[in-house]
Amino acid sequence: MAIKERLLKQLNIVRDGLNAMPPFYSRDLNAMRNALVQARDLCFQGLSENRFAEYKDTYDGLLLAIDQLAVNAPDKEEIVSLCSELLQYTITQTQKETTFKKEIFFLPYKVSMWDSLESVWKAADEDKEHCIAYVMPIPYADLTPEHTVAEWHCERELFPKDVPTVDWEDFNLEEIQPDAIFIHNPYDAYNTVTSVEARYYSEKLKQQTKLLVYIPYYTTSGEMGEAWRFCSAYRFVDYIVVQSEKFCKNFDPAVPTEKIVPLGSPKFDKVLRLCQNPPEPPPNWKKQMQGRRVCFYNTSISGMLGNTASFLQKMKYVFDSFQKNRNVCLLWRPHPLMESTFNSNRKEFKPEYDRLKDRFIRDNIGIYDDTPDIENAIALSDAYVGDSATSVTALFGLAGKPMFLLNNLIHTAPEEDDWRGEIVKGFSLEGKDWMITQGNKLYHAPNHDYHYHFYCDLSEYAAGGYYSCVLELEGKVYVFPANAQDILVIGDHKVERKISLERYMERSGAFRGPVHIGKYVFLLPFQYPAIIRLDLATEAIEYIRGLNEINVQKVNEEWRLGGIAVWQDYLLLASPSSRQVVALHSGTLEVQSLMAGSPDNHCGCLGMLPGEDDDFWMLPYVGHTVTRWRPMTGEYREYDAFPEGFVCHYYPFDFPCEDKPFASGLDDGDYFYLIPYWGNRFVKIHKETGAAELWEVPFPVDIKGKNGYFFAGSVGGFGYLPDKQEILFWYAPERQWYQYDQTTKKFSKLDVTFDKDELKQHADGFREISEAIQYGCYEDAFNSLENFIERKITGNPHNRERQIRAFEKIAANVDGTSGEKIYRFVLEKLAMKEE
């Protein structure tokens, strides 16, 4: 009880003064009177009117007695004695008092993030009998690229008029010791864009309150980003409020589970309330909105940082598309930290962003929203257009408004055959009659001729990359997961059964793919915590733990996946940061540790490819050296694989580097042929002489593809059919398979076809997308931005009720009571501390 403790402190000052009398000194009496006035004021402030009435006469009597002492009353000693008795009675009664109000401080730093605290504050503020709620906006600084202070801000003056705020300079929290403090900034000194003033870092705040509570300033549509698994404030806060039970498992194991409470989000409270009763639009908005469908355009920080050049091109494409169609109104709301993030992290791109922003405003393309309250803009909008990996989608999702999710790599309307870029995918050479396409759909070539037709849906979701690979083994068709956590058995145009795996993941990035060795298939993990072995005879599952850290590592803040290969009965797993290789016996699961290449080679292995005579070719993660290694003897030879004219460029920022030079290769005769990854040319190495030279092939080096519909990420690679009598080459930028003739060294196209009308018939349109994005429609060749603007969606039309049901899975207290529930939870925890 912050007020009670401060009140007792003042009463004790008075008691100590009385105990020291006589003699009497006026300065002591002044200090005693001041302390008594403060105690009375705290009692009046901290108790209800009825409860304060029980103490009022006592305080009035004590003050009158102190005044009498000051004028040298003849019966001073008797007055002191009576005062002492009355004061002790007051102290005793105050100590027993259980109805003091709680003091709760809300410390927002950006007004645009106030909605993450607002409904909790409303609940506290309305509970006048039990709580005194303070909103104290705190100062924060924009940071330079060097993480020094660029400019200080305090946004108190920007807060809504109905939210009374107090000046941070007038309140010393260390002296006040509030019962509870709410924050929405978890980063302390570890944000690269902004920083609150150091006195408000969580470690210091924790020393000044009984309960420190963090409520995220964001919401999520179903997946919590890795950056939020552990933040600085998690060590010091007493509770972390999450929007539903689903997210309790997403935190780093270092965060105690008892700290995480799934009570919903105040942001949901506000958007639901405003959508039910939309506010009057500002006058300068109203004219543009009149009679037009309003599309809220959201540009996110994650979208900008991921590929800044492409993000800016996307902005131009969106502006162009809406400028051509005046039946719709574009309401553009950049992330409130967008310009600060450009200045601190992407300064070289800031002028182009400014040009686009100036054009948007100058040409009156739409409404530029720089108001502090996003919920008002959501309530006034009819639909969402923008990035998918952003908290705004969750708000639109629960509001039931259509969401069209953009692909920032797409900068043009689709042409006739652009659907191939998203449909024609690489197949597994052991299951080449099957192909998994966009939307987790399985297609089949029943005549073994690469002419594919729809077979079945693999998932209830339209995206998310749940499955990656099909293998026909032992007379069965198995579908292996990428982000799902089960293995499917397919037959009779349906999923016949699922082989369920232990569920660990609550986000994407589970598996990198299967490897077949004899009677087993090994499913190799990315973020999943074990290698999985499937016994094809019994379908028994075995979990092999403890090897992930060899093959999957985080190096320089980037995830690296080491090379993998099959050698005799062993699965070989290479380190992406050293020359270590682990050999796992497929049957016994015995593990051996091997060393490949020179002791001075610390480049790591990106790919491990079979050669002749039990050799393996190891492609480096960094640098010039390709290593030819023989596991049986440990012999190796190193080759400088960078001929004149070969350079690498870091994607997507296009600066020179030596990272990821090669993606794949082929040992063929006298040469080892190399496919570039971030390198600029195909290369071949003479195995005997070691000479590296440029290899002329009929393909340009292009990992981007002809447009955003064909984005590849790599050039492609070689693969053997199971009998090893035929070699295929996958050229990703064209989505095209080629046969490679070892004799002539020539490539010839395979005729891989789909029926476009059949594809459109099974297009998704609006539906459940993934566990990360509950519902919406993705931009693609069948549903372009222009299609959405003109309301010409292929596939399912928007269904408001279905969307809301989908989003209710990821939000607690969707009746708009999250703030009230959070406030009551804090009161309960404070009461428990006082028992």
C-alpha angles and dihedrals in degrees: 000000000000095000094045093052093049090046092052089048090058093046090052089054088056093046092050089051093051092048089056094057137139118068098058125217122187092222090057090049091050091052090047092049092048090050091049092050090051090049092051092048091050090049091051091046096044102045134059117258092258094049093046089054087067090062104031098088091047092055091045090052093048092050091049090051092050089051090052091053088053092059094050098253110198094236097054097141092052090048091050091050093049091045091052092051092046092045093050089050090051092049092049093048092046091051089054093046112114101176102074112135119249118245111221124182124201112202110193118168103188119043089214088064096046090099089073088067105024103095091047089053091048091054091048095043093050091051093078093160095061109021146046109201123197126192107203114176107209129212122261136180134225109230131223123230085265089056094247124130114280099173139347123229140183115186099194093122091056096060119110115274091240091060109079110211134191130218114258090218091062097056128067105196091191089063096038096048095196119214091237139006125198122204135176099193113086099173106077105179094347103081116106095203108040138002132197118228110286095243087067097055111126096248091060095042090053089061090055103052144041093230127027112189127190121202115184116246088219138059126210135215093223113309127074113214120244091242089066096051089090128011130171095255093057089078094060109029118094094216139019114202114214127187097241145355089263092074099050090088095050098079127097112271088244089071109086110239092224089066093061116083122181102214101136131248130292086217089068090050092057099044092049092050094048095044089056090052110020117205125241108271118241112267094250090053097044096067093052093046096049110124094345135110107249117221116195109218113204122193111189135204093235091052091051096046094045096065111349099184092051091044091057092047088052091053090054091049091051092048091048093049095051094040088060093053114055094178088084131055119219114214105194117199114175118202107275090240095046098107093041089052092050089051095048102035112015104027094151090061096047096091091057091048089050091051091053092046092049091049092050092053097036096049092043091233091161145310117320106210115204095149117128096238116076094178092065089055091048092050090051095047128086099203145006127243120178150065120348099213095071137099092237091076091065090055093050089043095060090041087061095231121144115267121204108191116210130220105219091206092064112087102158139049111265121269126216100283101025089110087077090070093066101031108042105074133169114273131212110262089223090056103029093149088069132065131182111215138186113307096035090280124153120221126189137203100208094182094052089241102116091253103130132204133181113276108169148315114268098197143023086237128082097215142001097109092257098167130033114172143033123205126185104211134159091355093305134103113229125189114202125207133243099179101357120087102223139066117234129217111207131205143133092024095300145074100274095190144339127235098212121215127205104277114235107140126086093173139043125279102070106139140017097201149283131289121200119217116169111294093356140072118204116207107206119213134225103180097351108106099235146035109247124217119199116199104215093204098053102013087231115158123223123189117213111197133185099044100084093087090060097054102027118049141158109233122178090349092304127106115240127194116205125222121276132200144160118244117180104304094341134098108217118210117188128201116245091214107037142021093267119126125184119209113206116191108228095218108033095027088225111162127217127182117221136179121225123198134343121351086232093059109102096154096106128223121277096174136012115201130184119251133177126300095016092308123144128204113218118204116208126238088212133016143013102296122108111183128211107204136180112207095198095061104014091237116150143175126201126214131196099230099185109096120186110290095029116120137156129226123201112241128257098004095050102219121143115269143146095234123124097353096169135033104184144349149188132227103217123162115303094352142061109216120211129205114207125240105179091350120107101226144036111252138198127198123205102230095211103040096030092226114152121206139166114274116219112220133165092250130085117227103252127145093176100060126217091300142343093287089063100043108153113176090210139030095245138247151240128270138178124230110235095265089051090225093110131047122203129195122207113209103195101191090063097032087234135142119213133191113231119214110211092199100051096025087226131140124221127187123250113222100238110174143176131185106249094205090052090051092052090048089060097040113131106220108172114002145111105313109187144313086274097048109031102198141350144092123281122219111248142136092287094044109034127176088257090053090054093047090051093042094240101136120171111218128010117010118229114284113195098194092048090051094051092049089052094051094045086072091071101040131068123209095018089171087084097259101113093109093051092047092049092049093049090048091055092048090053093050092049091050090052090052090054096051 
